[in-house]
Short mmCIF file of C-alpha atoms in Angstrom, two decimals:
data_model
loop_
_atom_site.label_atom_id
_atom_site.label_comp_id
_atom_site.label_asym_id
_atom_site.label_seq_id
_atom_site.Cartn_x
_atom_site.Cartn_y
_atom_site.Cartn_z
CA MET A 1 9.91 60.42 42.99
CA LEU A 2 11.51 57.06 43.75
CA LEU A 3 11.64 54.45 41.06
CA SER A 4 11.02 51.55 43.35
CA THR A 5 10.11 50.40 46.82
CA ARG A 6 12.55 48.38 48.90
CA LEU A 7 13.79 45.57 46.67
CA GLN A 8 14.88 42.03 47.21
CA THR A 9 18.52 42.01 46.11
CA PRO A 10 21.13 39.31 45.65
CA THR A 11 22.96 38.15 48.76
CA GLY A 12 25.74 40.59 49.66
CA THR A 13 24.38 43.44 47.57
CA ASN A 14 23.32 45.59 50.53
CA THR A 15 26.84 45.40 51.94
CA ARG A 16 28.30 46.46 48.62
CA LEU A 17 25.86 49.37 48.34
CA ASP A 18 27.27 50.72 51.60
CA SER A 19 30.56 51.37 49.76
CA VAL A 20 28.89 53.94 47.48
CA LYS A 21 29.54 57.57 48.42
CA TRP A 22 25.92 58.75 48.80
CA ASP A 23 25.33 62.46 49.33
CA ASP A 24 23.14 63.96 52.07
CA LYS A 25 20.05 63.28 49.91
CA GLY A 26 20.97 59.64 49.41
CA LEU A 27 22.00 60.14 45.80
CA ALA A 28 25.16 59.44 43.81
CA VAL A 29 26.17 60.35 40.27
CA ALA A 30 25.67 57.46 37.83
CA ILE A 31 27.43 57.40 34.46
CA ALA A 32 26.24 55.21 31.58
CA GLN A 33 28.98 54.12 29.19
CA HIS A 34 28.89 51.98 26.04
CA VAL A 35 30.62 48.69 26.84
CA ASP A 36 32.15 48.27 23.37
CA THR A 37 33.02 51.76 22.13
CA GLY A 38 33.78 53.36 25.49
CA GLU A 39 31.37 56.16 24.60
CA VAL A 40 29.97 58.08 27.59
CA LEU A 41 26.22 58.10 26.96
CA MET A 42 24.71 60.02 29.83
CA GLN A 43 24.99 61.15 33.44
CA GLY A 44 22.18 60.82 35.93
CA PHE A 45 21.62 60.10 39.60
CA ALA A 46 20.86 56.88 41.43
CA ASN A 47 19.70 56.26 44.97
CA ARG A 48 20.06 53.01 46.86
CA ASP A 49 16.81 51.53 45.50
CA ALA A 50 17.61 52.50 41.90
CA LEU A 51 21.04 50.88 42.12
CA ALA A 52 19.57 47.75 43.74
CA SER A 53 17.06 47.58 40.89
CA THR A 54 19.90 47.93 38.38
CA ILE A 55 21.80 45.03 39.91
CA SER A 56 18.78 42.73 40.14
CA SER A 57 17.32 43.51 36.69
CA LYS A 58 20.62 44.14 34.83
CA LYS A 59 19.00 47.22 33.26
CA ALA A 60 20.28 50.67 34.15
CA THR A 61 17.92 52.44 36.53
CA PHE A 62 18.22 56.07 37.56
CA TYR A 63 16.58 58.11 40.30
CA SER A 64 13.26 59.47 38.91
CA ARG A 65 13.73 57.89 35.47
CA SER A 66 15.29 54.96 33.64
CA ARG A 67 16.83 54.15 30.32
CA VAL A 68 16.73 50.70 28.77
CA PHE A 69 20.40 49.84 28.94
CA HIS A 70 21.49 46.20 29.06
CA LEU A 71 24.27 45.94 31.60
CA LYS A 72 27.49 44.01 31.37
CA TYR A 73 29.23 45.57 34.36
CA VAL A 74 28.47 47.85 37.32
CA ALA A 75 31.28 49.63 39.19
CA LEU A 76 30.65 50.87 42.73
CA SER A 77 32.12 53.55 45.04
CA GLN A 78 31.27 55.92 42.23
CA ILE A 79 28.58 54.44 39.98
CA LEU A 80 29.37 53.41 36.42
CA TYR A 81 26.86 51.53 34.28
CA LEU A 82 28.76 49.74 31.51
CA GLY A 83 26.52 48.08 28.94
CA MET A 84 24.59 48.26 25.69
CA PRO A 85 21.97 50.97 25.06
CA ASP A 86 18.60 49.99 23.65
CA GLY A 87 17.59 53.24 21.97
CA PRO A 88 18.56 56.90 22.60
CA SER A 89 20.23 57.69 25.92
CA CYS A 90 19.42 61.42 25.92
CA HIS A 91 15.97 62.92 26.51
CA THR A 92 16.48 64.92 23.28
CA GLY A 93 16.42 61.67 21.31
CA SER A 94 20.16 61.79 20.66
CA GLU A 95 22.35 58.71 20.91
CA THR A 96 24.23 60.30 23.83
CA CYS A 97 23.94 63.39 26.00
CA TYR A 98 27.36 64.57 24.85
CA TYR A 99 27.02 65.94 21.35
CA THR A 100 27.88 69.64 21.32
CA SER A 101 31.50 70.78 21.63
CA VAL A 102 32.24 74.04 23.45
CA PHE A 103 35.25 74.50 21.14
CA ASP A 104 32.91 74.79 18.16
CA TYR A 105 31.31 77.79 19.86
CA LEU A 106 34.62 79.34 20.86
CA ASP A 107 36.13 79.23 17.35
CA GLY A 108 32.89 80.33 15.69
CA SER A 109 32.48 77.16 13.67
CA HIS A 110 29.48 75.67 15.46
CA ALA A 111 27.79 73.22 13.12
CA GLU A 112 24.04 73.30 12.63
CA GLU A 113 23.77 69.60 13.35
CA ASN A 114 24.78 68.06 16.67
CA LYS A 115 28.23 66.53 16.59
CA LEU A 116 28.59 63.47 18.78
CA ALA A 117 31.59 63.22 21.08
CA MET A 118 33.68 60.39 19.65
CA THR A 119 36.38 58.07 20.88
CA THR A 120 39.62 57.84 18.89
CA LEU A 121 38.44 54.80 16.91
CA GLN A 122 35.07 56.41 16.20
CA SER A 123 36.77 59.58 14.95
CA LEU A 124 39.01 57.57 12.64
CA GLU A 125 36.03 55.60 11.38
CA ALA A 126 34.09 58.82 10.72
CA THR A 127 37.04 60.25 8.76
CA ILE A 128 37.23 57.14 6.59
CA VAL A 129 33.49 57.32 5.93
CA GLN A 130 33.89 60.97 4.96
CA ARG A 131 36.68 60.16 2.49
CA LYS A 132 34.49 57.42 1.06
CA ALA A 133 31.67 59.92 0.49
CA GLU A 134 34.05 62.40 -1.15
CA ILE A 135 34.92 59.87 -3.88
CA SER A 136 31.51 60.37 -5.44
CA GLU A 137 31.83 64.17 -5.29
CA PRO A 138 33.93 65.45 -8.24
CA SER A 139 34.17 68.90 -6.69
CA ILE A 140 36.32 67.50 -3.89
CA SER A 141 39.60 66.71 -5.63
CA LYS A 142 41.95 66.85 -2.63
CA PRO A 143 44.34 63.88 -2.80
CA SER A 144 43.98 61.35 -0.03
CA TRP A 145 45.76 58.08 0.78
CA THR A 146 42.52 56.77 2.27
CA LYS A 147 40.72 57.42 -1.03
CA ARG A 148 43.40 55.54 -2.93
CA LEU A 149 42.96 52.57 -0.63
CA LEU A 150 39.17 52.71 -0.92
CA LEU A 151 39.44 52.58 -4.72
CA ASP A 152 42.06 49.83 -4.96
CA ASN A 153 41.32 46.58 -3.13
CA LYS A 154 44.57 44.99 -4.28
CA LEU A 155 46.63 47.90 -2.92
CA LEU A 156 44.70 47.86 0.37
CA CYS A 157 45.14 44.13 0.95
CA SER A 158 48.84 44.32 0.10
CA LYS A 159 49.26 47.14 2.66
CA ILE A 160 47.43 45.19 5.37
CA ARG A 161 49.73 42.20 4.80
CA GLU A 162 52.79 44.46 4.69
CA GLU A 163 51.89 46.29 7.91
CA ALA A 164 51.03 43.02 9.70
CA ASP A 165 54.45 41.64 8.75
CA GLU A 166 56.18 44.78 10.04
CA LEU A 167 54.27 44.45 13.30
CA CYS A 168 55.50 40.88 13.70
CA ARG A 169 59.06 41.97 12.96
CA THR A 170 59.01 44.29 15.98
CA LEU A 171 58.66 41.13 18.08
CA GLU A 172 61.05 38.98 16.10
CA ASP A 173 63.72 41.72 16.04
CA SER A 174 63.07 42.88 19.64
CA GLU A 175 62.46 46.47 18.53
CA GLU A 176 61.54 49.26 20.94
CA THR A 177 57.99 49.42 22.30
CA PRO A 178 57.04 52.70 20.52
CA ARG A 179 57.81 51.00 17.20
CA THR A 180 55.34 48.22 18.03
CA ALA A 181 52.63 50.74 18.87
CA SER A 182 53.29 52.61 15.61
CA GLU A 183 53.10 49.47 13.49
CA MET A 184 49.92 48.34 15.24
CA ALA A 185 48.40 51.75 14.48
CA ASP A 186 49.19 51.19 10.80
CA VAL A 187 47.59 47.73 10.84
CA LEU A 188 44.50 49.08 12.59
CA TYR A 189 44.08 52.01 10.20
CA HIS A 190 44.35 49.92 7.05
CA ALA A 191 42.08 47.24 8.51
CA MET A 192 39.47 49.90 9.28
CA VAL A 193 39.53 51.05 5.66
CA LEU A 194 38.75 47.46 4.67
CA LEU A 195 35.91 47.38 7.23
CA SER A 196 34.45 50.52 5.66
CA ILE A 197 34.49 48.93 2.21
CA ARG A 198 32.74 45.89 3.65
CA GLU A 199 30.20 48.12 5.47
CA VAL A 200 31.25 46.74 8.86
CA LYS A 201 31.42 49.10 11.85
CA VAL A 202 34.20 48.93 14.44
CA GLU A 203 31.50 48.52 17.07
CA GLU A 204 30.50 45.21 15.47
CA VAL A 205 34.09 43.96 15.74
CA LEU A 206 34.33 44.99 19.39
CA THR A 207 31.04 43.23 20.12
CA VAL A 208 32.40 40.00 18.62
CA LEU A 209 35.54 40.31 20.75
CA ARG A 210 33.52 40.82 23.94
CA GLN A 211 31.32 37.83 23.17
CA ARG A 212 34.43 35.67 22.94
CA PHE A 213 35.59 36.55 26.46
CA SER A 214 33.42 33.87 28.05
CA ARG A 215 34.75 30.96 25.98
CA SER A 216 38.04 29.32 25.23
CA GLY A 217 39.82 30.66 22.16
CA ILE A 218 40.53 27.07 21.11
CA GLU A 219 36.86 26.15 21.35
CA GLU A 220 35.87 29.29 19.44
CA LYS A 221 38.22 28.44 16.56
CA ARG A 222 36.89 24.89 16.43
CA SER A 223 33.33 26.22 16.20
CA ARG A 224 34.22 28.13 13.00
CA LYS A 225 34.74 24.83 11.20
#
């Protein structure tokens, strides 16, 4: 079943659609990805009309079905929908269609609950949240640097300032590139512990960054006043 009849599309769209590698049935794989976290949400198929509908409505449209997904970017040749989901992406009701790891089956440790595939930042955030939960569980006495930071705001803030200074020194002292990456990793980790204490998700920070792309940094700073 087609999602739409022939659509009126923006000037030049039909020419761009010709660059897509359609198969013999007029379909192409379409991937939906979260614009802020990089999370791959689902894979479906789109035909020419579905893709034209996506471009004109700025909501991801798939062949035979659609998901409400507010678009920020569409890549052609192979189709990539990059945007913000509005509700579950998977027909099972899950946040994404990628939530069960084959490695859990292979090592015999398959969890009863679905485990979402996570990006590096999401995995780190989940670990910090787990350490935070363990603080209230006396039975879990394993020492953890993250727990120490979560329990001591003064220590955490001093570490963030210390790591930020060391990051700056890699520039001032012209240190090797790997050193800069390592120091930035330290800054990011400690900052994420602070975010957890403040109940702020990394996704919220990334959203703020994206929203600033369309305006001058100078203007944005002035608006804070």
